[in-house]
Amino acid sequence: MKQKLLSIFSFLLFLALLIPFAYSSSRLLLFEGLFALGFYSPLVLAVIGFAAAWFGVRTVYRMLLTSGHVFLFVLYAFLLFVAKFGFQEP
């Protein structure tokens, strides 16, 4: 029962991490949707979701949720790097 709850919690966090992409697609401003959640909170939510998926039900959903959270973590880390430092010209 505890593993099912962790898997459901991980899936809900995965959906919560996709909200900025759906929110900003109407205005074509990705960073505005990213900052709506907070600056570093997407990274924290991705790590929490990964941990919850890792201890969740051991099925194909576990593999999909963990790889999905890793992908979103890398994507958000790249977007935060670009938002903070930008592309510096040499």
mmCIF file as gemmi writes it, N, C-alpha and C atoms, coordinates in Angstrom:
data_model
loop_
_atom_site.group_PDB
_atom_site.id
_atom_site.type_symbol
_atom_site.label_atom_id
_atom_site.label_alt_id
_atom_site.label_comp_id
_atom_site.label_asym_id
_atom_site.label_entity_id
_atom_site.label_seq_id
_atom_site.pdbx_PDB_ins_code
_atom_site.Cartn_x
_atom_site.Cartn_y
_atom_site.Cartn_z
_atom_site.occupancy
_atom_site.B_iso_or_equiv
_atom_site.pdbx_formal_charge
_atom_site.auth_seq_id
_atom_site.auth_asym_id
_atom_site.pdbx_PDB_model_num
ATOM 1 N N . MET Axp A 1 ? 0.822 -1.195 0 1 0 ? 1 A 1
ATOM 2 C CA . MET Axp A 1 ? 0 0 0 1 0 ? 1 A 1
ATOM 3 C C . MET Axp A 1 ? 0.866 1.259 0 1 0 ? 1 A 1
ATOM 4 N N . LYS Axp A 2 ? 1.944 1.238 0.786 1 0 ? 2 A 1
ATOM 5 C CA . LYS Axp A 2 ? 2.837 2.39 0.861 1 0 ? 2 A 1
ATOM 6 C C . LYS Axp A 2 ? 3.535 2.632 -0.472 1 0 ? 2 A 1
ATOM 7 N N . GLN Axp A 3 ? 3.884 1.556 -1.17 1 0 ? 3 A 1
ATOM 8 C CA . GLN Axp A 3 ? 4.542 1.692 -2.467 1 0 ? 3 A 1
ATOM 9 C C . GLN Axp A 3 ? 3.597 2.284 -3.509 1 0 ? 3 A 1
ATOM 10 N N . LYS Axp A 4 ? 2.316 1.925 -3.442 1 0 ? 4 A 1
ATOM 11 C CA . LYS Axp A 4 ? 1.35 2.498 -4.375 1 0 ? 4 A 1
ATOM 12 C C . LYS Axp A 4 ? 1.173 3.993 -4.138 1 0 ? 4 A 1
ATOM 13 N N . LEU Axp A 5 ? 1.145 4.391 -2.871 1 0 ? 5 A 1
ATOM 14 C CA . LEU Axp A 5 ? 1.01 5.812 -2.552 1 0 ? 5 A 1
ATOM 15 C C . LEU Axp A 5 ? 2.23 6.603 -3.016 1 0 ? 5 A 1
ATOM 16 N N . LEU Axp A 6 ? 3.405 6.033 -2.875 1 0 ? 6 A 1
ATOM 17 C CA . LEU Axp A 6 ? 4.607 6.703 -3.352 1 0 ? 6 A 1
ATOM 18 C C . LEU Axp A 6 ? 4.606 6.833 -4.878 1 0 ? 6 A 1
ATOM 19 N N . SER Axp A 7 ? 4.123 5.826 -5.571 1 0 ? 7 A 1
ATOM 20 C CA . SER Axp A 7 ? 4.042 5.901 -7.023 1 0 ? 7 A 1
ATOM 21 C C . SER Axp A 7 ? 3.033 6.952 -7.467 1 0 ? 7 A 1
ATOM 22 N N . ILE Axp A 8 ? 1.906 7.018 -6.79 1 0 ? 8 A 1
ATOM 23 C CA . ILE Axp A 8 ? 0.899 8.031 -7.117 1 0 ? 8 A 1
ATOM 24 C C . ILE Axp A 8 ? 1.438 9.424 -6.825 1 0 ? 8 A 1
ATOM 25 N N . PHE Axp A 9 ? 2.134 9.581 -5.693 1 0 ? 9 A 1
ATOM 26 C CA . PHE Axp A 9 ? 2.727 10.867 -5.34 1 0 ? 9 A 1
ATOM 27 C C . PHE Axp A 9 ? 3.768 11.286 -6.378 1 0 ? 9 A 1
ATOM 28 N N . SER Axp A 10 ? 4.57 10.337 -6.845 1 0 ? 10 A 1
ATOM 29 C CA . SER Axp A 10 ? 5.573 10.627 -7.859 1 0 ? 10 A 1
ATOM 30 C C . SER Axp A 10 ? 4.914 11.045 -9.173 1 0 ? 10 A 1
ATOM 31 N N . PHE Axp A 11 ? 3.837 10.389 -9.54 1 0 ? 11 A 1
ATOM 32 C CA . PHE Axp A 11 ? 3.128 10.743 -10.765 1 0 ? 11 A 1
ATOM 33 C C . PHE Axp A 11 ? 2.519 12.142 -10.658 1 0 ? 11 A 1
ATOM 34 N N . LEU Axp A 12 ? 1.971 12.484 -9.502 1 0 ? 12 A 1
ATOM 35 C CA . LEU Axp A 12 ? 1.41 13.821 -9.307 1 0 ? 12 A 1
ATOM 36 C C . LEU Axp A 12 ? 2.5 14.891 -9.367 1 0 ? 12 A 1
ATOM 37 N N . LEU Axp A 13 ? 3.667 14.598 -8.826 1 0 ? 13 A 1
ATOM 38 C CA . LEU Axp A 13 ? 4.78 15.54 -8.938 1 0 ? 13 A 1
ATOM 39 C C . LEU Axp A 13 ? 5.246 15.679 -10.382 1 0 ? 13 A 1
ATOM 40 N N . PHE Axp A 14 ? 5.211 14.582 -11.122 1 0 ? 14 A 1
ATOM 41 C CA . PHE Axp A 14 ? 5.574 14.638 -12.537 1 0 ? 14 A 1
ATOM 42 C C . PHE Axp A 14 ? 4.616 15.545 -13.303 1 0 ? 14 A 1
ATOM 43 N N . LEU Axp A 15 ? 3.332 15.429 -13.011 1 0 ? 15 A 1
ATOM 44 C CA . LEU Axp A 15 ? 2.351 16.306 -13.65 1 0 ? 15 A 1
ATOM 45 C C . LEU Axp A 15 ? 2.539 17.757 -13.226 1 0 ? 15 A 1
ATOM 46 N N . ALA Axp A 16 ? 2.892 17.973 -11.965 1 0 ? 16 A 1
ATOM 47 C CA . ALA Axp A 16 ? 3.112 19.335 -11.48 1 0 ? 16 A 1
ATOM 48 C C . ALA Axp A 16 ? 4.321 19.963 -12.164 1 0 ? 16 A 1
ATOM 49 N N . LEU Axp A 17 ? 5.311 19.162 -12.51 1 0 ? 17 A 1
ATOM 50 C CA . LEU Axp A 17 ? 6.482 19.692 -13.196 1 0 ? 17 A 1
ATOM 51 C C . LEU Axp A 17 ? 6.202 19.999 -14.671 1 0 ? 17 A 1
ATOM 52 N N . LEU Axp A 18 ? 5.155 19.403 -15.219 1 0 ? 18 A 1
ATOM 53 C CA . LEU Axp A 18 ? 4.788 19.691 -16.6 1 0 ? 18 A 1
ATOM 54 C C . LEU Axp A 18 ? 3.907 20.921 -16.732 1 0 ? 18 A 1
ATOM 55 N N . ILE Axp A 19 ? 3.354 21.415 -15.636 1 0 ? 19 A 1
ATOM 56 C CA . ILE Axp A 19 ? 2.445 22.562 -15.674 1 0 ? 19 A 1
ATOM 57 C C . ILE Axp A 19 ? 3.096 23.812 -16.279 1 0 ? 19 A 1
ATOM 58 N N . PRO Axp A 20 ? 4.338 24.174 -15.94 1 0 ? 20 A 1
ATOM 59 C CA . PRO Axp A 20 ? 4.905 25.384 -16.555 1 0 ? 20 A 1
ATOM 60 C C . PRO Axp A 20 ? 4.997 25.317 -18.076 1 0 ? 20 A 1
ATOM 61 N N . PHE Axp A 21 ? 5.186 24.147 -18.631 1 0 ? 21 A 1
ATOM 62 C CA . PHE Axp A 21 ? 5.247 24.033 -20.087 1 0 ? 21 A 1
ATOM 63 C C . PHE Axp A 21 ? 3.868 24.237 -20.709 1 0 ? 21 A 1
ATOM 64 N N . ALA Axp A 22 ? 2.829 23.749 -20.078 1 0 ? 22 A 1
ATOM 65 C CA . ALA Axp A 22 ? 1.483 23.952 -20.583 1 0 ? 22 A 1
ATOM 66 C C . ALA Axp A 22 ? 1.026 25.389 -20.352 1 0 ? 22 A 1
ATOM 67 N N . TYR Axp A 23 ? 1.435 25.96 -19.244 1 0 ? 23 A 1
ATOM 68 C CA . TYR Axp A 23 ? 1.058 27.323 -18.904 1 0 ? 23 A 1
ATOM 69 C C . TYR Axp A 23 ? 1.693 28.324 -19.848 1 0 ? 23 A 1
ATOM 70 N N . SER Axp A 24 ? 2.934 28.147 -20.174 1 0 ? 24 A 1
ATOM 71 C CA . SER Axp A 24 ? 3.652 29.137 -20.958 1 0 ? 24 A 1
ATOM 72 C C . SER Axp A 24 ? 3.472 28.939 -22.461 1 0 ? 24 A 1
ATOM 73 N N . SER Axp A 25 ? 2.9 27.843 -22.895 1 0 ? 25 A 1
ATOM 74 C CA . SER Axp A 25 ? 2.754 27.638 -24.331 1 0 ? 25 A 1
ATOM 75 C C . SER Axp A 25 ? 1.735 28.589 -24.93 1 0 ? 25 A 1
ATOM 76 N N . SER Axp A 26 ? 0.815 29.093 -24.121 1 0 ? 26 A 1
ATOM 77 C CA . SER Axp A 26 ? -0.165 30.018 -24.659 1 0 ? 26 A 1
ATOM 78 C C . SER Axp A 26 ? 0.444 31.392 -24.908 1 0 ? 26 A 1
ATOM 79 N N . ARG Axp A 27 ? 1.486 31.751 -24.196 1 0 ? 27 A 1
ATOM 80 C CA . ARG Axp A 27 ? 2.13 33.062 -24.355 1 0 ? 27 A 1
ATOM 81 C C . ARG Axp A 27 ? 3.506 32.983 -24.995 1 0 ? 27 A 1
ATOM 82 N N . LEU Axp A 28 ? 3.965 31.767 -25.249 1 0 ? 28 A 1
ATOM 83 C CA . LEU Axp A 28 ? 5.277 31.532 -25.849 1 0 ? 28 A 1
ATOM 84 C C . LEU Axp A 28 ? 6.425 32.086 -25.01 1 0 ? 28 A 1
ATOM 85 N N . LEU Axp A 29 ? 6.238 32.147 -23.711 1 0 ? 29 A 1
ATOM 86 C CA . LEU Axp A 29 ? 7.298 32.57 -22.795 1 0 ? 29 A 1
ATOM 87 C C . LEU Axp A 29 ? 7.524 31.465 -21.783 1 0 ? 29 A 1
ATOM 88 N N . LEU Axp A 30 ? 8.498 30.634 -22.033 1 0 ? 30 A 1
ATOM 89 C CA . LEU Axp A 30 ? 8.743 29.479 -21.176 1 0 ? 30 A 1
ATOM 90 C C . LEU Axp A 30 ? 9.223 29.89 -19.798 1 0 ? 30 A 1
ATOM 91 N N . PHE Axp A 31 ? 10.053 30.923 -19.706 1 0 ? 31 A 1
ATOM 92 C CA . PHE Axp A 31 ? 10.629 31.296 -18.427 1 0 ? 31 A 1
ATOM 93 C C . PHE Axp A 31 ? 9.603 31.891 -17.486 1 0 ? 31 A 1
ATOM 94 N N . GLU Axp A 32 ? 8.554 32.501 -18.012 1 0 ? 32 A 1
ATOM 95 C CA . GLU Axp A 32 ? 7.505 33.039 -17.139 1 0 ? 32 A 1
ATOM 96 C C . GLU Axp A 32 ? 6.791 31.911 -16.4 1 0 ? 32 A 1
ATOM 97 N N . GLY Axp A 33 ? 6.506 30.824 -17.103 1 0 ? 33 A 1
ATOM 98 C CA . GLY Axp A 33 ? 5.9 29.666 -16.452 1 0 ? 33 A 1
ATOM 99 C C . GLY Axp A 33 ? 6.849 28.981 -15.491 1 0 ? 33 A 1
ATOM 100 N N . LEU Axp A 34 ? 8.133 29.033 -15.813 1 0 ? 34 A 1
ATOM 101 C CA . LEU Axp A 34 ? 9.137 28.436 -14.933 1 0 ? 34 A 1
ATOM 102 C C . LEU Axp A 34 ? 9.238 29.205 -13.625 1 0 ? 34 A 1
ATOM 103 N N . PHE Axp A 35 ? 9.211 30.522 -13.693 1 0 ? 35 A 1
ATOM 104 C CA . PHE Axp A 35 ? 9.331 31.331 -12.491 1 0 ? 35 A 1
ATOM 105 C C . PHE Axp A 35 ? 8.038 31.375 -11.687 1 0 ? 35 A 1
ATOM 106 N N . ALA Axp A 36 ? 6.918 30.924 -12.257 1 0 ? 36 A 1
ATOM 107 C CA . ALA Axp A 36 ? 5.656 30.909 -11.518 1 0 ? 36 A 1
ATOM 108 C C . ALA Axp A 36 ? 5.72 29.929 -10.349 1 0 ? 36 A 1
ATOM 109 N N . LEU Axp A 37 ? 6.471 28.846 -10.498 1 0 ? 37 A 1
ATOM 110 C CA . LEU Axp A 37 ? 6.628 27.882 -9.411 1 0 ? 37 A 1
ATOM 111 C C . LEU Axp A 37 ? 7.673 28.297 -8.396 1 0 ? 37 A 1
ATOM 112 N N . GLY Axp A 38 ? 8.604 29.095 -8.785 1 0 ? 38 A 1
ATOM 113 C CA . GLY Axp A 38 ? 9.736 29.451 -7.945 1 0 ? 38 A 1
ATOM 114 C C . GLY Axp A 38 ? 10.999 29.134 -8.71 1 0 ? 38 A 1
ATOM 115 N N . PHE Axp A 39 ? 12.108 29.692 -8.29 1 0 ? 39 A 1
ATOM 116 C CA . PHE Axp A 39 ? 13.314 29.549 -9.101 1 0 ? 39 A 1
ATOM 117 C C . PHE Axp A 39 ? 13.926 28.158 -9.001 1 0 ? 39 A 1
ATOM 118 N N . TYR Axp A 40 ? 14.116 27.644 -7.805 1 0 ? 40 A 1
ATOM 119 C CA . TYR Axp A 40 ? 14.751 26.329 -7.644 1 0 ? 40 A 1
ATOM 120 C C . TYR Axp A 40 ? 13.766 25.219 -7.284 1 0 ? 40 A 1
ATOM 121 N N . SER Axp A 41 ? 12.512 25.539 -7.116 1 0 ? 41 A 1
ATOM 122 C CA . SER Axp A 41 ? 11.548 24.512 -6.722 1 0 ? 41 A 1
ATOM 123 C C . SER Axp A 41 ? 11.349 23.412 -7.761 1 0 ? 41 A 1
ATOM 124 N N . PRO Axp A 42 ? 11.441 23.649 -9.082 1 0 ? 42 A 1
ATOM 125 C CA . PRO Axp A 42 ? 11.338 22.515 -10.011 1 0 ? 42 A 1
ATOM 126 C C . PRO Axp A 42 ? 12.43 21.468 -9.814 1 0 ? 42 A 1
ATOM 127 N N . LEU Axp A 43 ? 13.637 21.911 -9.466 1 0 ? 43 A 1
ATOM 128 C CA . LEU Axp A 43 ? 14.711 20.946 -9.224 1 0 ? 43 A 1
ATOM 129 C C . LEU Axp A 43 ? 14.441 20.125 -7.971 1 0 ? 43 A 1
ATOM 130 N N . VAL Axp A 44 ? 13.95 20.775 -6.941 1 0 ? 44 A 1
ATOM 131 C CA . VAL Axp A 44 ? 13.636 20.075 -5.689 1 0 ? 44 A 1
ATOM 132 C C . VAL Axp A 44 ? 12.486 19.1 -5.904 1 0 ? 44 A 1
ATOM 133 N N . LEU Axp A 45 ? 11.452 19.526 -6.646 1 0 ? 45 A 1
ATOM 134 C CA . LEU Axp A 45 ? 10.321 18.634 -6.925 1 0 ? 45 A 1
ATOM 135 C C . LEU Axp A 45 ? 10.745 17.439 -7.77 1 0 ? 45 A 1
ATOM 136 N N . ALA Axp A 46 ? 11.676 17.634 -8.686 1 0 ? 46 A 1
ATOM 137 C CA . ALA Axp A 46 ? 12.159 16.52 -9.505 1 0 ? 46 A 1
ATOM 138 C C . ALA Axp A 46 ? 12.935 15.51 -8.664 1 0 ? 46 A 1
ATOM 139 N N . VAL Axp A 47 ? 13.722 15.987 -7.728 1 0 ? 47 A 1
ATOM 140 C CA . VAL Axp A 47 ? 14.479 15.077 -6.857 1 0 ? 47 A 1
ATOM 141 C C . VAL Axp A 47 ? 13.535 14.32 -5.928 1 0 ? 47 A 1
ATOM 142 N N . ILE Axp A 48 ? 12.557 15.007 -5.36 1 0 ? 48 A 1
ATOM 143 C CA . ILE Axp A 48 ? 11.578 14.342 -4.488 1 0 ? 48 A 1
ATOM 144 C C . ILE Axp A 48 ? 10.769 13.322 -5.279 1 0 ? 48 A 1
ATOM 145 N N . GLY Axp A 49 ? 10.373 13.693 -6.503 1 0 ? 49 A 1
ATOM 146 C CA . GLY Axp A 49 ? 9.624 12.757 -7.357 1 0 ? 49 A 1
ATOM 147 C C . GLY Axp A 49 ? 10.445 11.547 -7.742 1 0 ? 49 A 1
ATOM 148 N N . PHE Axp A 50 ? 11.736 11.742 -7.999 1 0 ? 50 A 1
ATOM 149 C CA . PHE Axp A 50 ? 12.612 10.62 -8.319 1 0 ? 50 A 1
ATOM 150 C C . PHE Axp A 50 ? 12.729 9.665 -7.13 1 0 ? 50 A 1
ATOM 151 N N . ALA Axp A 51 ? 12.898 10.233 -5.942 1 0 ? 51 A 1
ATOM 152 C CA . ALA Axp A 51 ? 13.013 9.391 -4.748 1 0 ? 51 A 1
ATOM 153 C C . ALA Axp A 51 ? 11.714 8.633 -4.48 1 0 ? 51 A 1
ATOM 154 N N . ALA Axp A 52 ? 10.582 9.297 -4.668 1 0 ? 52 A 1
ATOM 155 C CA . ALA Axp A 52 ? 9.296 8.627 -4.456 1 0 ? 52 A 1
ATOM 156 C C . ALA Axp A 52 ? 9.088 7.525 -5.491 1 0 ? 52 A 1
ATOM 157 N N . ALA Axp A 53 ? 9.487 7.771 -6.734 1 0 ? 53 A 1
ATOM 158 C CA . ALA Axp A 53 ? 9.345 6.736 -7.765 1 0 ? 53 A 1
ATOM 159 C C . ALA Axp A 53 ? 10.285 5.574 -7.514 1 0 ? 53 A 1
ATOM 160 N N . TRP Axp A 54 ? 11.472 5.856 -6.994 1 0 ? 54 A 1
ATOM 161 C CA . TRP Axp A 54 ? 12.448 4.8 -6.733 1 0 ? 54 A 1
ATOM 162 C C . TRP Axp A 54 ? 11.944 3.821 -5.673 1 0 ? 54 A 1
ATOM 163 N N . PHE Axp A 55 ? 11.229 4.332 -4.68 1 0 ? 55 A 1
ATOM 164 C CA . PHE Axp A 55 ? 10.697 3.471 -3.627 1 0 ? 55 A 1
ATOM 165 C C . PHE Axp A 55 ? 9.265 3.038 -3.898 1 0 ? 55 A 1
ATOM 166 N N . GLY Axp A 56 ? 8.746 3.357 -5.084 1 0 ? 56 A 1
ATOM 167 C CA . GLY Axp A 56 ? 7.381 2.996 -5.451 1 0 ? 56 A 1
ATOM 168 C C . GLY Axp A 56 ? 7.271 1.562 -5.927 1 0 ? 56 A 1
ATOM 169 N N . VAL Axp A 57 ? 6.167 1.29 -6.598 1 0 ? 57 A 1
ATOM 170 C CA . VAL Axp A 57 ? 5.874 -0.054 -7.099 1 0 ? 57 A 1
ATOM 171 C C . VAL Axp A 57 ? 6.886 -0.438 -8.17 1 0 ? 57 A 1
ATOM 172 N N . ARG Axp A 58 ? 7.381 -1.659 -8.113 1 0 ? 58 A 1
ATOM 173 C CA . ARG Axp A 58 ? 8.413 -2.117 -9.044 1 0 ? 58 A 1
ATOM 174 C C . ARG Axp A 58 ? 7.756 -2.696 -10.303 1 0 ? 58 A 1
ATOM 175 N N . THR Axp A 59 ? 7.395 -1.828 -11.204 1 0 ? 59 A 1
ATOM 176 C CA . THR Axp A 59 ? 6.84 -2.228 -12.498 1 0 ? 59 A 1
ATOM 177 C C . THR Axp A 59 ? 7.487 -1.359 -13.561 1 0 ? 59 A 1
ATOM 178 N N . VAL Axp A 60 ? 6.925 -1.393 -14.741 1 0 ? 60 A 1
ATOM 179 C CA . VAL Axp A 60 ? 7.427 -0.544 -15.815 1 0 ? 60 A 1
ATOM 180 C C . VAL Axp A 60 ? 7.16 0.928 -15.5 1 0 ? 60 A 1
ATOM 181 N N . TYR Axp A 61 ? 6.158 1.203 -14.684 1 0 ? 61 A 1
ATOM 182 C CA . TYR Axp A 61 ? 5.865 2.58 -14.292 1 0 ? 61 A 1
ATOM 183 C C . TYR Axp A 61 ? 7.005 3.182 -13.47 1 0 ? 61 A 1
ATOM 184 N N . ARG Axp A 62 ? 7.662 2.365 -12.699 1 0 ? 62 A 1
ATOM 185 C CA . ARG Axp A 62 ? 8.806 2.845 -11.915 1 0 ? 62 A 1
ATOM 186 C C . ARG Axp A 62 ? 9.918 3.324 -12.841 1 0 ? 62 A 1
ATOM 187 N N . MET Axp A 63 ? 10.186 2.551 -13.875 1 0 ? 63 A 1
ATOM 188 C CA . MET Axp A 63 ? 11.209 2.932 -14.829 1 0 ? 63 A 1
ATOM 189 C C . MET Axp A 63 ? 10.814 4.207 -15.57 1 0 ? 63 A 1
ATOM 190 N N . LEU Axp A 64 ? 9.554 4.307 -15.973 1 0 ? 64 A 1
ATOM 191 C CA . LEU Axp A 64 ? 9.097 5.493 -16.688 1 0 ? 64 A 1
ATOM 192 C C . LEU Axp A 64 ? 9.126 6.736 -15.799 1 0 ? 64 A 1
ATOM 193 N N . LEU Axp A 65 ? 8.699 6.594 -14.563 1 0 ? 65 A 1
ATOM 194 C CA . LEU Axp A 65 ? 8.679 7.75 -13.661 1 0 ? 65 A 1
ATOM 195 C C . LEU Axp A 65 ? 10.09 8.204 -13.297 1 0 ? 65 A 1
ATOM 196 N N . THR Axp A 66 ? 10.977 7.261 -13.026 1 0 ? 66 A 1
ATOM 197 C CA . THR Axp A 66 ? 12.345 7.669 -12.678 1 0 ? 66 A 1
ATOM 198 C C . THR Axp A 66 ? 13.043 8.317 -13.87 1 0 ? 66 A 1
ATOM 199 N N . SER Axp A 67 ? 12.9 7.749 -15.048 1 0 ? 67 A 1
ATOM 200 C CA . SER Axp A 67 ? 13.536 8.356 -16.221 1 0 ? 67 A 1
ATOM 201 C C . SER Axp A 67 ? 12.876 9.679 -16.579 1 0 ? 67 A 1
ATOM 202 N N . GLY Axp A 68 ? 11.582 9.796 -16.374 1 0 ? 68 A 1
ATOM 203 C CA . GLY Axp A 68 ? 10.901 11.063 -16.62 1 0 ? 68 A 1
ATOM 204 C C . GLY Axp A 68 ? 11.357 12.155 -15.668 1 0 ? 68 A 1
ATOM 205 N N . HIS Axp A 69 ? 11.535 11.815 -14.404 1 0 ? 69 A 1
ATOM 206 C CA . HIS Axp A 69 ? 12.012 12.799 -13.431 1 0 ? 69 A 1
ATOM 207 C C . HIS Axp A 69 ? 13.466 13.191 -13.694 1 0 ? 69 A 1
ATOM 208 N N . VAL Axp A 70 ? 14.283 12.245 -14.132 1 0 ? 70 A 1
ATOM 209 C CA . VAL Axp A 70 ? 15.67 12.577 -14.473 1 0 ? 70 A 1
ATOM 210 C C . VAL Axp A 70 ? 15.694 13.507 -15.687 1 0 ? 70 A 1
ATOM 211 N N . PHE Axp A 71 ? 14.884 13.22 -16.684 1 0 ? 71 A 1
ATOM 212 C CA . PHE Axp A 71 ? 14.816 14.075 -17.868 1 0 ? 71 A 1
ATOM 213 C C . PHE Axp A 71 ? 14.361 15.484 -17.504 1 0 ? 71 A 1
ATOM 214 N N . LEU Axp A 72 ? 13.33 15.594 -16.683 1 0 ? 72 A 1
ATOM 215 C CA . LEU Axp A 72 ? 12.852 16.92 -16.279 1 0 ? 72 A 1
ATOM 216 C C . LEU Axp A 72 ? 13.864 17.646 -15.409 1 0 ? 72 A 1
ATOM 217 N N . PHE Axp A 73 ? 14.599 16.915 -14.568 1 0 ? 73 A 1
ATOM 218 C CA . PHE Axp A 73 ? 15.641 17.542 -13.761 1 0 ? 73 A 1
ATOM 219 C C . PHE Axp A 73 ? 16.724 18.156 -14.651 1 0 ? 73 A 1
ATOM 220 N N . VAL Axp A 74 ? 17.177 17.405 -15.651 1 0 ? 74 A 1
ATOM 221 C CA . VAL Axp A 74 ? 18.207 17.916 -16.553 1 0 ? 74 A 1
ATOM 222 C C . VAL Axp A 74 ? 17.675 19.095 -17.356 1 0 ? 74 A 1
ATOM 223 N N . LEU Axp A 75 ? 16.442 18.999 -17.816 1 0 ? 75 A 1
ATOM 224 C CA . LEU Axp A 75 ? 15.843 20.084 -18.584 1 0 ? 75 A 1
ATOM 225 C C . LEU Axp A 75 ? 15.714 21.356 -17.75 1 0 ? 75 A 1
ATOM 226 N N . TYR Axp A 76 ? 15.216 21.224 -16.537 1 0 ? 76 A 1
ATOM 227 C CA . TYR Axp A 76 ? 15.083 22.389 -15.667 1 0 ? 76 A 1
ATOM 228 C C . TYR Axp A 76 ? 16.45 22.935 -15.253 1 0 ? 76 A 1
ATOM 229 N N . ALA Axp A 77 ? 17.421 22.073 -15.04 1 0 ? 77 A 1
ATOM 230 C CA . ALA Axp A 77 ? 18.762 22.557 -14.699 1 0 ? 77 A 1
ATOM 231 C C . ALA Axp A 77 ? 19.341 23.374 -15.855 1 0 ? 77 A 1
ATOM 232 N N . PHE Axp A 78 ? 19.145 22.914 -17.08 1 0 ? 78 A 1
ATOM 233 C CA . PHE Axp A 78 ? 19.613 23.667 -18.239 1 0 ? 78 A 1
ATOM 234 C C . PHE Axp A 78 ? 18.877 25 -18.363 1 0 ? 78 A 1
ATOM 235 N N . LEU Axp A 79 ? 17.56 24.983 -18.196 1 0 ? 79 A 1
ATOM 236 C CA . LEU Axp A 79 ? 16.785 26.219 -18.306 1 0 ? 79 A 1
ATOM 237 C C . LEU Axp A 79 ? 17.148 27.215 -17.207 1 0 ? 79 A 1
ATOM 238 N N . LEU Axp A 80 ? 17.391 26.721 -16.006 1 0 ? 80 A 1
ATOM 239 C CA . LEU Axp A 80 ? 17.791 27.627 -14.924 1 0 ? 80 A 1
ATOM 240 C C . LEU Axp A 80 ? 19.184 28.193 -15.155 1 0 ? 80 A 1
ATOM 241 N N . PHE Axp A 81 ? 20.072 27.387 -15.727 1 0 ? 81 A 1
ATOM 242 C CA . PHE Axp A 81 ? 21.402 27.883 -16.052 1 0 ? 81 A 1
ATOM 243 C C . PHE Axp A 81 ? 21.323 28.991 -17.097 1 0 ? 81 A 1
ATOM 244 N N . VAL Axp A 82 ? 20.502 28.778 -18.122 1 0 ? 82 A 1
ATOM 245 C CA . VAL Axp A 82 ? 20.344 29.788 -19.164 1 0 ? 82 A 1
ATOM 246 C C . VAL Axp A 82 ? 19.659 31.028 -18.608 1 0 ? 82 A 1
ATOM 247 N N . ALA Axp A 83 ? 18.685 30.843 -17.739 1 0 ? 83 A 1
ATOM 248 C CA . ALA Axp A 83 ? 17.982 31.994 -17.166 1 0 ? 83 A 1
ATOM 249 C C . ALA Axp A 83 ? 18.89 32.808 -16.247 1 0 ? 83 A 1
ATOM 250 N N . LYS Axp A 84 ? 19.776 32.141 -15.546 1 0 ? 84 A 1
ATOM 251 C CA . LYS Axp A 84 ? 20.631 32.854 -14.598 1 0 ? 84 A 1
ATOM 252 C C . LYS Axp A 84 ? 21.849 33.481 -15.262 1 0 ? 84 A 1
ATOM 253 N N . PHE Axp A 85 ? 22.525 32.742 -16.132 1 0 ? 85 A 1
ATOM 254 C CA . PHE Axp A 85 ? 23.774 33.222 -16.719 1 0 ? 85 A 1
ATOM 255 C C . PHE Axp A 85 ? 23.63 33.655 -18.174 1 0 ? 85 A 1
ATOM 256 N N . GLY Axp A 86 ? 22.671 33.097 -18.893 1 0 ? 86 A 1
ATOM 257 C CA . GLY Axp A 86 ? 22.497 33.438 -20.289 1 0 ? 86 A 1
ATOM 258 C C . GLY Axp A 86 ? 23.595 32.866 -21.156 1 0 ? 86 A 1
ATOM 259 N N . PHE Axp A 87 ? 23.513 33.131 -22.436 1 0 ? 87 A 1
ATOM 260 C CA . PHE Axp A 87 ? 24.546 32.704 -23.359 1 0 ? 87 A 1
ATOM 261 C C . PHE Axp A 87 ? 25.513 33.863 -23.541 1 0 ? 87 A 1
ATOM 262 N N . GLN Axp A 88 ? 26.674 33.757 -22.936 1 0 ? 88 A 1
ATOM 263 C CA . GLN Axp A 88 ? 27.674 34.811 -23.01 1 0 ? 88 A 1
ATOM 264 C C . GLN Axp A 88 ? 28.392 34.747 -24.35 1 0 ? 88 A 1
ATOM 265 N N . GLU Axp A 89 ? 28.521 35.891 -24.98 1 0 ? 89 A 1
ATOM 266 C CA . GLU Axp A 89 ? 29.272 35.932 -26.237 1 0 ? 89 A 1
ATOM 267 C C . GLU Axp A 89 ? 30.757 36.063 -25.92 1 0 ? 89 A 1
ATOM 268 N N . PRO Axp A 90 ? 31.603 35.373 -26.693 1 0 ? 90 A 1
ATOM 269 C CA . PRO Axp A 90 ? 33.043 35.434 -26.403 1 0 ? 90 A 1
ATOM 270 C C . PRO Axp A 90 ? 33.659 36.771 -26.782 1 0 ? 90 A 1
